[in-house]
mmCIF file of C-alpha atoms in Angstrom:
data_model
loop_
_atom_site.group_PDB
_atom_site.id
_atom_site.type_symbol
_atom_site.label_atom_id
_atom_site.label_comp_id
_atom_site.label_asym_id
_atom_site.label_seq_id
_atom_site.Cartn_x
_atom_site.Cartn_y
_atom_site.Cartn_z
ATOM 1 C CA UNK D 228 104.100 69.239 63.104
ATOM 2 C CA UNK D 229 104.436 72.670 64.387
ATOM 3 C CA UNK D 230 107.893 73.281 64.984
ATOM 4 C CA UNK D 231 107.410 76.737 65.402
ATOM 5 C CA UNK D 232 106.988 76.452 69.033
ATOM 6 C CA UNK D 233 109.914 76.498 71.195
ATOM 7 C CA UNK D 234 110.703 73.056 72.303
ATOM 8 C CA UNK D 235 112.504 72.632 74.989
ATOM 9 C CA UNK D 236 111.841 69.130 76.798
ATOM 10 C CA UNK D 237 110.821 66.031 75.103
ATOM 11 C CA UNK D 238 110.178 62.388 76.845
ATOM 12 C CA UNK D 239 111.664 59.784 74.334
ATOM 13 C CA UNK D 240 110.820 56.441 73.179
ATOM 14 C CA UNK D 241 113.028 53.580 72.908
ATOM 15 C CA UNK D 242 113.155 53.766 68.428
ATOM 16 C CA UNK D 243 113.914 56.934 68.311
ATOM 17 C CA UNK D 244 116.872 56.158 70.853
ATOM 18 C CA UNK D 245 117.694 53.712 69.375
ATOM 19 C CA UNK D 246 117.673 54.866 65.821
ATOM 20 C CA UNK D 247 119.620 58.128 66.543
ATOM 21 C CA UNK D 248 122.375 56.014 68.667
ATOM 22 C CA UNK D 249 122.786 53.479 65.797
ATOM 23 C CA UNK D 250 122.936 56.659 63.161
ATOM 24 C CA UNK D 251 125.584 58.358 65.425
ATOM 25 C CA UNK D 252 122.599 60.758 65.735
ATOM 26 C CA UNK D 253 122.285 61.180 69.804
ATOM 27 C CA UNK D 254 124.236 64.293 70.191
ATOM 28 C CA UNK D 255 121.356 66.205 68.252
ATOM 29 C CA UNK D 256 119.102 65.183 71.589
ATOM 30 C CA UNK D 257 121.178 67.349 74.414
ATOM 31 C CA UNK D 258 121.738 70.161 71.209
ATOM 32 C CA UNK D 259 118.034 70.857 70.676
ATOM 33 C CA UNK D 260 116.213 70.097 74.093
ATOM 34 C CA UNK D 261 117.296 71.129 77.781
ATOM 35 C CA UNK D 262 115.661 68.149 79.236
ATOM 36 C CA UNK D 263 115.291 64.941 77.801
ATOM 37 C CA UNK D 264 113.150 62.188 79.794
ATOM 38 C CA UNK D 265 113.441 58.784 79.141
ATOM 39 C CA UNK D 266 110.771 56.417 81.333
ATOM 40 C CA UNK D 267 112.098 53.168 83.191
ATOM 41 C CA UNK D 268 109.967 51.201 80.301
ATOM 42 C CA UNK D 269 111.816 52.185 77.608
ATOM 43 C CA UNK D 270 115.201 52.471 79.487
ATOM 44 C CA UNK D 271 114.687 48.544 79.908
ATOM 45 C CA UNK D 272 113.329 48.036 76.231
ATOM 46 C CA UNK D 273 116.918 49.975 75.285
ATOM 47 C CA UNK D 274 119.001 48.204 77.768
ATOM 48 C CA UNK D 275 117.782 44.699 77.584
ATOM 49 C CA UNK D 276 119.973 43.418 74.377
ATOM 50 C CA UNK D 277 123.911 44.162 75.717
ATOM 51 C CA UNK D 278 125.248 43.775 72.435
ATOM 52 C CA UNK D 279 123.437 46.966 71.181
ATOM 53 C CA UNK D 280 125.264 50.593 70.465
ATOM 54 C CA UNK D 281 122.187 52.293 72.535
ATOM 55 C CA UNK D 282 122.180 49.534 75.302
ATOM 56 C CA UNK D 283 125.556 50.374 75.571
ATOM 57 C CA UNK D 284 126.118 53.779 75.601
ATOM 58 C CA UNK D 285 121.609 54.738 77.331
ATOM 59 C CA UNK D 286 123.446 54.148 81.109
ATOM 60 C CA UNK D 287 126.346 56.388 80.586
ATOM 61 C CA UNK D 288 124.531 59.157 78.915
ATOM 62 C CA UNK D 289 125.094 61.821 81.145
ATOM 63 C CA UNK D 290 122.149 64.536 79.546
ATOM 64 C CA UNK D 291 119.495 61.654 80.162
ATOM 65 C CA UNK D 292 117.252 61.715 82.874
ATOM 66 C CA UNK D 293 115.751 58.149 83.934
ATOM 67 C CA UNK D 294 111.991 58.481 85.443
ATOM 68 C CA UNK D 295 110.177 56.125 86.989
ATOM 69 C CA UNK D 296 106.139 56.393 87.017
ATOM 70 C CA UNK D 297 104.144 55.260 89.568
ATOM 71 C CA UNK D 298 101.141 54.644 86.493
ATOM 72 C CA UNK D 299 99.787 54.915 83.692
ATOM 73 C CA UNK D 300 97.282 57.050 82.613
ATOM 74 C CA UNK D 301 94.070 55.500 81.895
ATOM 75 C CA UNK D 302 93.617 57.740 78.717
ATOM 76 C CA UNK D 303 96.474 55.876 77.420
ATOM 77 C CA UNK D 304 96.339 52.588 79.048
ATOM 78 C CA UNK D 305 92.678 52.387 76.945
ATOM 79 C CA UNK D 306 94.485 52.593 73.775
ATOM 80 C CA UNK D 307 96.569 48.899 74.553
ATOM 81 C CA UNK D 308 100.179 50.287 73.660
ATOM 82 C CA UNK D 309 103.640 48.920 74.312
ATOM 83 C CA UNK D 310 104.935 49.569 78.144
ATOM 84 C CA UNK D 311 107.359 52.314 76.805
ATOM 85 C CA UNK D 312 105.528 54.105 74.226
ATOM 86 C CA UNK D 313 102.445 54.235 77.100
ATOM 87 C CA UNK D 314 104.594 55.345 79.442
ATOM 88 C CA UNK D 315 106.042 58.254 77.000
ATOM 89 C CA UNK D 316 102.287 59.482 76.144
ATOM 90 C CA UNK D 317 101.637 59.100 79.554
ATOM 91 C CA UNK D 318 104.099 61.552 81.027
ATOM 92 C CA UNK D 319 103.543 63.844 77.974
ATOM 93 C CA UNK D 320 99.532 63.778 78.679
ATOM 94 C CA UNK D 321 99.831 64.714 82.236
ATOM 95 C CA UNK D 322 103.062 67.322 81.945
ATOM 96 C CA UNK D 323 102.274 69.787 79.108
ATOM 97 C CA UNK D 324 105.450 71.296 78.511
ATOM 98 C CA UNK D 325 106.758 68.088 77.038
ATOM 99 C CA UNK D 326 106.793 66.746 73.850
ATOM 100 C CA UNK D 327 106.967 63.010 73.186
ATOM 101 C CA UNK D 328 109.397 61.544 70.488
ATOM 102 C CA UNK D 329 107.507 58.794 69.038
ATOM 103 C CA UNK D 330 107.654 56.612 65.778
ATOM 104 C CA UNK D 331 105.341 54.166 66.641
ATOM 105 C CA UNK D 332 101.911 54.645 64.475
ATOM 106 C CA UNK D 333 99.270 53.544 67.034
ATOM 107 C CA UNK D 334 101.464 55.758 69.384
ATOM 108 C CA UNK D 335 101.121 58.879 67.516
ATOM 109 C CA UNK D 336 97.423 57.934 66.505
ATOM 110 C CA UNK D 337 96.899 57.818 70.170
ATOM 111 C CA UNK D 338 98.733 61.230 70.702
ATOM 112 C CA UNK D 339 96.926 63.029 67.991
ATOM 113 C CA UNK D 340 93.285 62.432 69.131
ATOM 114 C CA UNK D 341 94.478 62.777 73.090
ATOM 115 C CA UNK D 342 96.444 66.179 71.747
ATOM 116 C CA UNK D 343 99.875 65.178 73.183
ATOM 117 C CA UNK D 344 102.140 67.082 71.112
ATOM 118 C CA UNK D 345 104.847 64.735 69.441
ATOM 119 C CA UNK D 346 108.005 64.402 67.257
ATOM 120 C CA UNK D 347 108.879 61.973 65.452
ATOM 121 C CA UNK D 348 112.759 61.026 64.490
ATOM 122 C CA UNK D 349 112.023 62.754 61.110
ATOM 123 C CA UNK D 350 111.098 65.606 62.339
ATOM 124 C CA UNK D 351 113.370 66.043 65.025
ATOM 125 C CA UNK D 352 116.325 65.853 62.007
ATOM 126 C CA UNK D 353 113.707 69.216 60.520
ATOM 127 C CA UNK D 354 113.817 70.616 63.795
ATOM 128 C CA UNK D 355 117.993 70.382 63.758
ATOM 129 C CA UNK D 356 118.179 71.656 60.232
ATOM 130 C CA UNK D 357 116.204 74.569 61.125
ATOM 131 C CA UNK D 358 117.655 75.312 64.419
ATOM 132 C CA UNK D 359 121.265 75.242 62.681
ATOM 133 C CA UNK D 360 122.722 72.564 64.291
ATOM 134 C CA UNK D 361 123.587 70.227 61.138
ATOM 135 C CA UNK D 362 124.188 71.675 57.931
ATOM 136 C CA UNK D 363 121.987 69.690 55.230
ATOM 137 C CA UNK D 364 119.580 66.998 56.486
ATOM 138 C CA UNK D 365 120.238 64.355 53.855
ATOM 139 C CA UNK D 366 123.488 62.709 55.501
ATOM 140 C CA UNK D 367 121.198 62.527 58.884
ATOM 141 C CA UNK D 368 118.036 60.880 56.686
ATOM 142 C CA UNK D 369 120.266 58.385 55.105
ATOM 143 C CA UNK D 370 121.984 57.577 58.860
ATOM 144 C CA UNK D 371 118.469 56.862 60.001
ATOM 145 C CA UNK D 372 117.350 54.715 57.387
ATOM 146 C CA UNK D 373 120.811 52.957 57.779
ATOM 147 C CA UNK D 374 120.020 52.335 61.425
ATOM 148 C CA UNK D 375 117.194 50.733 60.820
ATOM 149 C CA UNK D 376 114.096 53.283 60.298
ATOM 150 C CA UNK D 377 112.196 52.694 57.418
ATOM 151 C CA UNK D 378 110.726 55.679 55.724
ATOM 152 C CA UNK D 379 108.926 56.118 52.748
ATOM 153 C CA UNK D 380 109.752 58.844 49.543
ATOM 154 C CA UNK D 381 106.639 60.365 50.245
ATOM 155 C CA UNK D 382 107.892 60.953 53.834
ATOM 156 C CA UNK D 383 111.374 61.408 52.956
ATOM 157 C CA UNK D 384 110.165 64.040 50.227
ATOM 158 C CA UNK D 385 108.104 66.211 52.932
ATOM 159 C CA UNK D 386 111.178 65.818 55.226
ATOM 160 C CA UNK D 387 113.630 67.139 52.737
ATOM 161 C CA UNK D 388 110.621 69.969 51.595
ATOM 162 C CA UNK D 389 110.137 70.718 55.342
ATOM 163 C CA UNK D 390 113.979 71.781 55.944
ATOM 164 C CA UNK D 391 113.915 73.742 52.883
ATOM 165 C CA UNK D 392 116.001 70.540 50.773
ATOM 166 C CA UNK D 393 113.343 70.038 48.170
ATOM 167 C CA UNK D 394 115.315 71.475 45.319
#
């Protein structure tokens, strides 16, 4: 994860959404990225339970944009994905300048060998450590994991190490 690049628009998939609305987390999107993309599959994966936070709050989000794509790429489509996360790699594949917020593995297996650059919700807490916009990154890990996002201590140990917490 290079998050030495500028990175300015991301296309989003519906865990990380949902993870970061459940953790109180979504504010960090509109902080760090000028555009944030979120595909008609995952808006509908997001939306379709009513009684969830992010199903709640996705169709008043004012810094969202909802896109819908005509198709999916057949780079992707190969690789036998979910509707959302296909449609996030797809739009990342074919526009450059975006990054795709994934969590899924066979997503970001899929985006690794295709070079899609991604971010997972992890790293996006990294990227808002280093960028200054939350102080320490271990409230925002435990919110996560409290949301619903498993991670490992080998994961949460390069986290921590990544955002300069590893004392």
């Amino acid at each position: 994860m290079n998050l030495q690049m500028p990175i300015e628009r991301v296309v989003v998939d519906a865990s990380p959404l949902i993870i970061l609305f459940k953790g109180q987390l979504e504010q960090l999107l509109p902080k760090l990225f000028n555009e944030i993309i979120v595909p008609a599959a995952v808006w509908e994966e997001v939306t379709d339970s009513k009684e969830d936070i992010a199903a709640r709050a996705l169709p008043t989000t004012s810094w969202v944009k909802r896109l819908e794509l005509s198709e999916i790429s057949g780079e992707i489509f190969a690789w036998g994905l979910g509707a959302g996360e296909s449609e996030v790699l797809s739009y990342a594949f074919n526009h450059h300048q975006y990054w795709a917020i994934v969590d899924d593995k066979a997503a970001r297996r899929c985006a690794k060998t295709l070079r899609i650059r991604t971010l997972g919700t992890g790293g996006l807490l990294v990227l808002a450590k280093r960028r200054g916009v939350i102080p320490s990154i271990i409230p925002a890990l435990k919110a996560i994991e409290c949301a619903g996002l498993w991670l490992s201590q080998d994961v949460i140990k390069l986290l921590m190490q990544q955002a300069g917490e590893d004392d």
